[in-house]
Amino acid sequence: MKPPVRPPQETDFTSPTHGPRVSARIGLWLGIAFGLCFATGLLSHGIQHPAAWFTWPSRPVNLYRITQGVHVTSGVAAIPLLLAKLWSVYPKLFGRPVVRSVPHALERGSIFVLIAASFFELLTGVFNVAQNYPWAFFFPTAHYAVAYVATGALLVHIAVKLPVIREALTRTTEEPKPATGALSRRGFLLTTGGAAGAAVLATVGGTVPWLRDVSVLGSRSATGVPVNRRAEAAGVSTADSTWRLRVGDAEFTLDELRAMPQTTAELPIACVEGWSASATWTGVRVADLLDRAGVPAGSAVRVDSLEKDGLYRSTTLPGTHTADPLTLLALRMDGATLTLDHGYPCRLIAPSRPGVLQTKWVSRLEVL
Ligand SMILES: Nc1nc2c(c(=O)[nH]1)N[C@H]1C(S)=C(S)[C@@H](COP(=O)(O)O)O[C@H]1N2
Ligand SMILES: [Mo]
């Protein structure tokens, strides 16, 4: 006789890939990935919108490149981890009664918020790396705000689950062997770890040059330095002979800049969108320019460009960076005069600075 048809129940799901032991382990990895992603995201935000107390060092030159690489890589690694985590707990959807008590309702609600916010962060992040913005909101603001929602919900979740987590991570008793052919807990954890590792490898090449060949998602950085905003899109055409660089009250022609002592350095452009690329830049030290213009050493300046109204037409360069001898107004890249797309006649290139702040087509340094 057939059993009567009934909806599935939580106890129907007997695979060892469900349950607290798997869930707590994957949760631990996911917590680490989220923690790294949140911390490096906050840093990046802090550098771009510094509070009065915040200073970001200009050395080592690759510091921002590394923190941004960790941000993108940990975010990408979190995607397979999140999916595996949801797999491990989805039988709970069939737990009855749906709501047992007020605390239970709050707990379930917080998990819903956590999942929604996590998907929002990971998906918008991936779309940003792909430079695809199929939505109406401004990515940085939304991605930043929802990060707090996700992190808050995560902390609540960990606090609520602490006893279960502790028990699941320390228990040593063996569970019954899974039916032959079924995926064991170990097999599931290894597969999940493998998927996260593959995701990391597919992404880190955007940051680590010698891993570029294995990084299918890092293809944007395959050759040379990518251009995010072209001169044409920025409304900048070949600067005419009337171009001058204004520094405080002083003015410099392009020939005067070329006649000044030149510094050559290999420095990266580390874009917030997940790629970074090094180039050899040659140009004038910002510190020298400020000195010639009679501006006190270590002053912060605003860097203005020829661009009329782009979001990144103007940036603030803090004193730690103006004082650094590797902070340049570059005239040349990889031995040749800057192309218009890379910022001709001159562009800012400073160590350990987000790409979005490496202002191109500079026309003025205004002392703040
Ligand atoms: N004036 C201006 N400078 C700019 C931008 C811009 O939109 N306008 N984009 C920035 C961004 S987002 C990056 S990643 C770098 C890229 O420099 P590149 O085009 O030379 O690679 O330029 C930066 N400088
Ligand atoms: Mo960028």
Short mmCIF file of C-alpha atoms and ligand atoms in Angstrom, two decimals:
data_model
loop_
_atom_site.label_atom_id
_atom_site.label_comp_id
_atom_site.label_asym_id
_atom_site.label_seq_id
_atom_site.Cartn_x
_atom_site.Cartn_y
_atom_site.Cartn_z
CA MET A 1 0.00 0.00 0.00
CA LYS A 2 1.30 3.47 -0.91
CA PRO A 3 1.84 5.86 1.99
CA PRO A 4 -0.51 8.84 1.87
CA VAL A 5 0.90 11.88 0.03
CA ARG A 6 2.05 14.54 2.47
CA PRO A 7 4.30 17.60 2.27
CA PRO A 8 7.99 16.97 3.05
CA GLN A 9 9.12 17.36 6.62
CA GLU A 10 12.43 18.46 8.03
CA THR A 11 13.18 14.94 9.24
CA ASP A 12 12.83 13.54 5.68
CA PHE A 13 16.22 15.00 4.77
CA THR A 14 18.65 12.45 6.10
CA SER A 15 21.72 13.21 3.95
CA PRO A 16 24.82 13.95 6.05
CA THR A 17 25.33 17.04 3.82
CA HIS A 18 22.55 18.68 5.83
CA GLY A 19 22.69 19.49 9.48
CA PRO A 20 24.74 21.49 11.92
CA ARG A 21 28.10 19.77 11.47
CA VAL A 22 28.34 20.72 7.79
CA SER A 23 26.57 24.00 8.28
CA ALA A 24 28.83 25.17 11.11
CA ARG A 25 32.01 24.34 9.19
CA ILE A 26 30.94 26.10 6.02
CA GLY A 27 29.57 28.90 8.20
CA LEU A 28 33.00 29.34 9.73
CA TRP A 29 34.65 29.73 6.31
CA LEU A 30 31.86 32.00 5.17
CA GLY A 31 32.26 34.11 8.31
CA ILE A 32 35.96 34.52 7.57
CA ALA A 33 35.28 35.46 3.93
CA PHE A 34 32.58 37.97 4.96
CA GLY A 35 34.80 39.39 7.69
CA LEU A 36 37.68 39.98 5.28
CA CYS A 37 35.35 41.41 2.68
CA PHE A 38 33.67 43.78 5.14
CA ALA A 39 36.94 45.00 6.67
CA THR A 40 38.62 45.66 3.32
CA GLY A 41 35.43 47.24 1.97
CA LEU A 42 35.29 49.63 4.94
CA LEU A 43 38.94 50.49 4.33
CA SER A 44 38.33 51.25 0.69
CA HIS A 45 35.35 53.41 1.58
CA GLY A 46 37.37 55.16 4.28
CA ILE A 47 40.15 55.99 1.82
CA GLN A 48 37.70 57.43 -0.69
CA HIS A 49 35.67 59.35 1.88
CA PRO A 50 38.12 59.96 4.71
CA ALA A 51 36.90 61.03 8.11
CA ALA A 52 39.01 63.72 9.80
CA TRP A 53 40.79 61.16 12.00
CA PHE A 54 41.54 58.73 9.18
CA THR A 55 44.93 58.53 7.48
CA TRP A 56 45.93 55.93 4.93
CA PRO A 57 49.66 55.29 4.44
CA SER A 58 51.28 55.72 1.03
CA ARG A 59 53.56 52.71 1.60
CA PRO A 60 54.01 49.93 0.79
CA VAL A 61 53.11 51.01 -2.74
CA ASN A 62 50.97 47.90 -3.27
CA LEU A 63 49.03 48.18 -0.02
CA TYR A 64 45.74 49.31 -1.53
CA ARG A 65 46.19 46.85 -4.38
CA ILE A 66 46.38 44.04 -1.81
CA THR A 67 43.44 45.15 0.35
CA GLN A 68 41.30 45.60 -2.76
CA GLY A 69 42.41 42.22 -4.12
CA VAL A 70 41.41 40.61 -0.81
CA HIS A 71 38.05 42.38 -0.98
CA VAL A 72 37.16 41.10 -4.44
CA THR A 73 38.64 37.64 -3.91
CA SER A 74 36.96 37.00 -0.56
CA GLY A 75 33.67 38.20 -2.03
CA VAL A 76 33.93 35.82 -4.98
CA ALA A 77 34.95 32.93 -2.69
CA ALA A 78 31.88 33.62 -0.56
CA ILE A 79 29.52 32.81 -3.45
CA PRO A 80 30.03 28.99 -3.55
CA LEU A 81 30.28 29.00 0.26
CA LEU A 82 26.94 30.76 0.59
CA LEU A 83 25.28 28.34 -1.83
CA ALA A 84 26.68 25.32 0.02
CA LYS A 85 25.61 26.82 3.32
CA LEU A 86 22.05 27.26 2.06
CA TRP A 87 22.06 23.68 0.80
CA SER A 88 23.12 22.44 4.20
CA VAL A 89 20.24 24.19 5.98
CA TYR A 90 17.38 24.24 3.46
CA PRO A 91 15.49 21.30 5.08
CA LYS A 92 14.75 23.76 7.86
CA LEU A 93 12.35 25.44 5.45
CA PHE A 94 10.10 22.44 6.02
CA GLY A 95 10.28 22.61 9.80
CA ARG A 96 6.86 22.95 11.43
CA PRO A 97 5.39 24.91 13.03
CA VAL A 98 6.73 27.76 10.88
CA VAL A 99 6.94 29.97 13.92
CA ARG A 100 7.32 28.50 17.38
CA SER A 101 7.71 31.59 19.50
CA VAL A 102 8.54 35.29 19.30
CA PRO A 103 12.33 34.74 19.58
CA HIS A 104 12.07 32.01 16.94
CA ALA A 105 10.18 34.41 14.63
CA LEU A 106 12.86 37.06 15.15
CA GLU A 107 15.59 34.55 14.45
CA ARG A 108 13.98 33.42 11.22
CA GLY A 109 13.42 37.03 10.22
CA SER A 110 17.07 37.88 10.82
CA ILE A 111 18.14 34.92 8.68
CA PHE A 112 15.92 36.17 5.87
CA VAL A 113 17.56 39.61 6.13
CA LEU A 114 21.00 38.00 6.23
CA ILE A 115 20.40 35.93 3.10
CA ALA A 116 18.82 38.80 1.17
CA ALA A 117 21.58 41.26 2.10
CA SER A 118 24.32 38.69 1.37
CA PHE A 119 22.96 37.98 -2.11
CA PHE A 120 22.61 41.69 -2.75
CA GLU A 121 26.24 42.34 -1.79
CA LEU A 122 27.71 39.43 -3.72
CA LEU A 123 25.65 39.98 -6.86
CA THR A 124 26.13 43.75 -7.03
CA GLY A 125 29.84 43.16 -6.41
CA VAL A 126 30.09 40.71 -9.30
CA PHE A 127 28.17 43.06 -11.59
CA ASN A 128 30.49 45.89 -10.61
CA VAL A 129 33.53 43.78 -11.51
CA ALA A 130 31.85 43.14 -14.86
CA GLN A 131 31.16 46.90 -15.11
CA ASN A 132 27.54 46.18 -15.73
CA TYR A 133 24.98 48.25 -13.84
CA PRO A 134 21.51 46.90 -14.64
CA TRP A 135 19.84 48.91 -11.87
CA ALA A 136 18.87 52.43 -11.02
CA PHE A 137 20.69 52.97 -7.71
CA PHE A 138 24.26 54.23 -7.35
CA PHE A 139 26.40 51.13 -6.75
CA PRO A 140 28.95 52.38 -4.15
CA THR A 141 26.33 53.91 -1.84
CA ALA A 142 24.00 50.91 -1.94
CA HIS A 143 26.80 48.33 -1.68
CA TYR A 144 28.26 50.19 1.29
CA ALA A 145 24.96 50.61 3.15
CA VAL A 146 23.79 47.03 2.68
CA ALA A 147 27.19 45.79 3.94
CA TYR A 148 26.18 47.06 7.39
CA VAL A 149 22.83 45.29 7.15
CA ALA A 150 24.50 42.01 6.16
CA THR A 151 27.16 42.28 8.85
CA GLY A 152 24.64 43.21 11.55
CA ALA A 153 22.39 40.28 10.63
CA LEU A 154 25.43 38.00 10.54
CA LEU A 155 26.48 39.00 14.06
CA VAL A 156 22.95 38.39 15.35
CA HIS A 157 22.91 35.01 13.62
CA ILE A 158 26.26 33.96 15.11
CA ALA A 159 25.21 35.10 18.58
CA VAL A 160 21.94 33.15 18.40
CA LYS A 161 23.61 30.03 17.04
CA LEU A 162 26.70 30.07 19.23
CA PRO A 163 25.69 27.01 21.31
CA VAL A 164 24.87 25.00 18.16
CA ILE A 165 28.09 26.13 16.47
CA ARG A 166 30.21 25.21 19.46
CA GLU A 167 28.62 21.81 19.77
CA ALA A 168 28.88 21.11 16.01
CA LEU A 169 32.53 22.13 15.75
CA THR A 170 33.72 20.21 18.79
CA ARG A 171 31.66 17.03 18.60
CA THR A 172 33.85 14.02 17.92
CA THR A 173 31.36 11.13 17.90
CA GLU A 174 31.01 9.42 14.54
CA GLU A 175 27.69 9.49 12.79
CA PRO A 176 26.32 6.49 10.92
CA LYS A 177 27.85 5.96 7.49
CA PRO A 178 25.76 7.42 4.64
CA ALA A 179 24.03 5.05 2.25
CA THR A 180 26.36 3.90 -0.52
CA GLY A 181 26.33 6.30 -3.41
CA ALA A 182 25.21 9.19 -1.23
CA LEU A 183 27.54 12.16 -0.81
CA SER A 184 29.32 12.01 2.53
CA ARG A 185 29.78 15.02 4.76
CA ARG A 186 33.48 14.96 4.04
CA GLY A 187 32.91 14.76 0.29
CA PHE A 188 30.53 17.71 0.44
CA LEU A 189 32.95 19.83 2.47
CA LEU A 190 35.81 18.99 0.09
CA THR A 191 33.68 19.86 -2.95
CA THR A 192 32.65 23.14 -1.37
CA GLY A 193 36.24 23.97 -0.46
CA GLY A 194 37.29 23.07 -4.00
CA ALA A 195 34.64 25.35 -5.50
CA ALA A 196 35.71 28.24 -3.27
CA GLY A 197 39.37 27.61 -4.16
CA ALA A 198 38.53 27.60 -7.86
CA ALA A 199 36.65 30.87 -7.44
CA VAL A 200 39.70 32.39 -5.73
CA LEU A 201 42.03 31.22 -8.51
CA ALA A 202 39.64 32.56 -11.12
CA THR A 203 39.82 36.00 -9.50
CA VAL A 204 43.22 36.63 -7.92
CA GLY A 205 44.95 37.07 -11.27
CA GLY A 206 43.27 40.48 -11.30
CA THR A 207 45.64 41.36 -8.47
CA VAL A 208 48.57 38.93 -8.69
CA PRO A 209 50.20 39.24 -12.14
CA TRP A 210 51.77 35.77 -12.28
CA LEU A 211 48.40 34.13 -11.65
CA ARG A 212 46.82 35.99 -14.55
CA ASP A 213 46.79 32.98 -16.85
CA VAL A 214 44.61 30.92 -14.52
CA SER A 215 42.22 33.77 -13.85
CA VAL A 216 39.40 33.53 -16.33
CA LEU A 217 37.49 36.26 -14.50
CA GLY A 218 40.51 38.55 -14.56
CA SER A 219 40.63 38.82 -18.33
CA ARG A 220 40.26 42.60 -18.28
CA SER A 221 43.83 42.90 -17.09
CA ALA A 222 45.29 40.51 -19.66
CA THR A 223 47.15 43.15 -21.64
CA GLY A 224 48.60 46.43 -20.42
CA VAL A 225 46.66 48.91 -18.34
CA PRO A 226 42.92 48.89 -19.06
CA VAL A 227 41.15 52.21 -19.56
CA ASN A 228 37.99 52.68 -17.56
CA ARG A 229 36.96 56.09 -18.81
CA ARG A 230 38.07 57.13 -22.27
CA ALA A 231 38.92 60.71 -23.08
CA GLU A 232 36.01 60.90 -25.49
CA ALA A 233 33.52 59.73 -22.86
CA ALA A 234 34.98 62.27 -20.45
CA GLY A 235 34.61 65.04 -23.03
CA VAL A 236 38.36 65.70 -23.03
CA SER A 237 40.00 66.34 -26.41
CA THR A 238 43.67 66.85 -27.19
CA ALA A 239 44.81 69.59 -24.87
CA ASP A 240 45.75 72.65 -26.87
CA SER A 241 48.84 74.77 -26.43
CA THR A 242 47.04 76.98 -23.93
CA TRP A 243 47.07 74.12 -21.38
CA ARG A 244 48.78 75.06 -18.15
CA LEU A 245 49.09 73.20 -14.89
CA ARG A 246 48.10 75.49 -12.05
CA VAL A 247 49.66 74.70 -8.69
CA GLY A 248 48.48 77.07 -6.00
CA ASP A 249 49.22 80.46 -7.57
CA ALA A 250 51.92 79.18 -9.93
CA GLU A 251 51.53 77.96 -13.51
CA PHE A 252 53.57 75.47 -15.52
CA THR A 253 53.55 74.73 -19.25
CA LEU A 254 54.01 71.18 -20.44
CA ASP A 255 57.55 72.02 -21.58
CA GLU A 256 58.36 73.40 -18.15
CA LEU A 257 57.15 70.18 -16.54
CA ARG A 258 59.27 68.17 -18.98
CA ALA A 259 62.31 70.26 -18.09
CA MET A 260 61.94 69.57 -14.36
CA PRO A 261 63.72 66.61 -12.69
CA GLN A 262 61.88 63.42 -13.71
CA THR A 263 61.19 60.42 -11.49
CA THR A 264 60.49 56.96 -12.87
CA ALA A 265 58.68 54.36 -10.79
CA GLU A 266 56.70 51.19 -11.24
CA LEU A 267 53.32 51.75 -9.63
CA PRO A 268 50.00 49.95 -9.90
CA ILE A 269 46.59 51.22 -10.82
CA ALA A 270 44.29 49.28 -8.51
CA CYS A 271 40.75 49.83 -9.65
CA VAL A 272 37.92 49.45 -7.14
CA GLU A 273 36.25 47.31 -9.78
CA GLY A 274 38.62 44.47 -9.07
CA TRP A 275 41.49 44.70 -11.54
CA SER A 276 44.94 46.08 -10.98
CA ALA A 277 47.86 46.57 -13.31
CA SER A 278 51.36 47.91 -12.93
CA ALA A 279 53.07 50.28 -15.31
CA THR A 280 56.28 52.27 -15.34
CA TRP A 281 55.45 55.92 -14.89
CA THR A 282 57.72 58.90 -15.46
CA GLY A 283 56.93 62.40 -14.37
CA VAL A 284 57.36 65.21 -11.90
CA ARG A 285 57.13 64.75 -8.15
CA VAL A 286 54.10 66.45 -6.66
CA ALA A 287 56.33 67.40 -3.72
CA ASP A 288 58.69 69.23 -6.11
CA LEU A 289 55.81 71.08 -7.75
CA LEU A 290 54.41 72.20 -4.41
CA ASP A 291 57.90 73.28 -3.38
CA ARG A 292 58.33 75.37 -6.57
CA ALA A 293 54.93 76.92 -6.04
CA GLY A 294 55.89 77.89 -2.50
CA VAL A 295 53.35 75.57 -0.89
CA PRO A 296 54.33 74.09 2.51
CA ALA A 297 55.53 70.47 2.25
CA GLY A 298 52.92 67.89 3.20
CA SER A 299 49.91 70.09 2.33
CA ALA A 300 46.79 68.33 1.12
CA VAL A 301 45.63 69.37 -2.34
CA ARG A 302 42.59 69.01 -4.51
CA VAL A 303 43.42 67.52 -7.90
CA ASP A 304 41.20 68.91 -10.67
CA SER A 305 41.00 67.55 -14.18
CA LEU A 306 39.95 68.93 -17.55
CA GLU A 307 36.84 66.79 -17.32
CA LYS A 308 33.73 68.93 -17.03
CA ASP A 309 31.32 66.93 -14.92
CA GLY A 310 32.35 63.31 -14.37
CA LEU A 311 32.00 61.84 -10.90
CA TYR A 312 35.78 61.47 -10.64
CA ARG A 313 36.83 64.73 -12.24
CA SER A 314 38.29 65.98 -8.99
CA THR A 315 39.88 64.18 -6.02
CA THR A 316 41.58 65.01 -2.73
CA LEU A 317 45.23 64.09 -2.28
CA PRO A 318 46.12 63.98 1.42
CA GLY A 319 49.37 65.29 2.89
CA THR A 320 50.81 61.80 3.48
CA HIS A 321 50.62 61.34 -0.28
CA THR A 322 51.79 64.79 -1.45
CA ALA A 323 54.90 64.32 0.73
CA ASP A 324 55.72 60.89 -0.73
CA PRO A 325 58.54 61.12 -3.32
CA LEU A 326 56.75 58.50 -5.45
CA THR A 327 53.60 60.58 -5.84
CA LEU A 328 53.92 61.82 -9.42
CA LEU A 329 52.21 63.87 -12.02
CA ALA A 330 53.08 61.42 -14.75
CA LEU A 331 53.89 62.59 -18.27
CA ARG A 332 54.92 59.18 -19.59
CA MET A 333 53.77 55.59 -19.21
CA ASP A 334 55.99 52.62 -20.08
CA GLY A 335 58.49 54.89 -21.79
CA ALA A 336 56.11 56.72 -24.12
CA THR A 337 54.22 60.00 -23.81
CA LEU A 338 50.87 59.39 -22.10
CA THR A 339 48.08 58.65 -24.51
CA LEU A 340 45.00 60.84 -24.24
CA ASP A 341 43.01 57.91 -22.82
CA HIS A 342 45.57 57.42 -20.06
CA GLY A 343 45.46 61.10 -19.10
CA TYR A 344 47.58 63.26 -21.42
CA PRO A 345 48.99 65.84 -20.82
CA CYS A 346 49.51 64.64 -17.23
CA ARG A 347 47.86 62.39 -14.72
CA LEU A 348 48.22 61.69 -11.04
CA ILE A 349 49.84 58.42 -10.05
CA ALA A 350 50.42 57.88 -6.34
CA PRO A 351 51.46 54.81 -4.34
CA SER A 352 48.81 52.82 -2.44
CA ARG A 353 45.87 54.78 -3.80
CA PRO A 354 42.57 53.57 -5.28
CA GLY A 355 42.54 53.71 -9.10
CA VAL A 356 39.45 55.85 -9.03
CA LEU A 357 41.51 58.57 -7.32
CA GLN A 358 44.39 58.44 -9.85
CA THR A 359 43.04 61.49 -11.64
CA LYS A 360 43.68 61.81 -15.37
CA TRP A 361 43.94 65.01 -17.48
CA VAL A 362 45.07 67.05 -14.48
CA SER A 363 44.79 70.83 -14.85
CA ARG A 364 45.19 72.08 -11.33
CA LEU A 365 46.44 71.32 -7.82
CA GLU A 366 44.61 73.51 -5.38
CA VAL A 367 46.01 73.75 -1.88
CA LEU A 368 43.45 72.85 0.79
N1 LIG B 1 39.53 62.63 -14.69
C1 LIG B 1 39.31 61.31 -14.45
N2 LIG B 1 40.32 60.54 -13.99
C2 LIG B 1 40.12 59.22 -13.76
C3 LIG B 1 38.87 58.62 -13.99
C4 LIG B 1 37.82 59.45 -14.46
O1 LIG B 1 36.67 58.99 -14.69
N3 LIG B 1 38.08 60.78 -14.68
N4 LIG B 1 38.69 57.26 -13.75
C5 LIG B 1 39.57 56.68 -12.74
C6 LIG B 1 39.50 55.23 -12.62
S1 LIG B 1 38.03 54.57 -12.05
C7 LIG B 1 40.60 54.42 -12.84
S2 LIG B 1 40.56 52.77 -12.44
C8 LIG B 1 41.84 54.96 -13.43
C9 LIG B 1 42.23 54.13 -14.61
O2 LIG B 1 43.32 54.70 -15.26
P1 LIG B 1 43.66 54.27 -16.74
O3 LIG B 1 42.45 54.57 -17.57
O4 LIG B 1 44.88 55.03 -17.17
O5 LIG B 1 43.92 52.79 -16.68
O6 LIG B 1 41.69 56.30 -13.81
C10 LIG B 1 41.03 57.11 -12.88
N5 LIG B 1 41.16 58.48 -13.29
MO MO B 2 38.49 52.46 -11.39
#
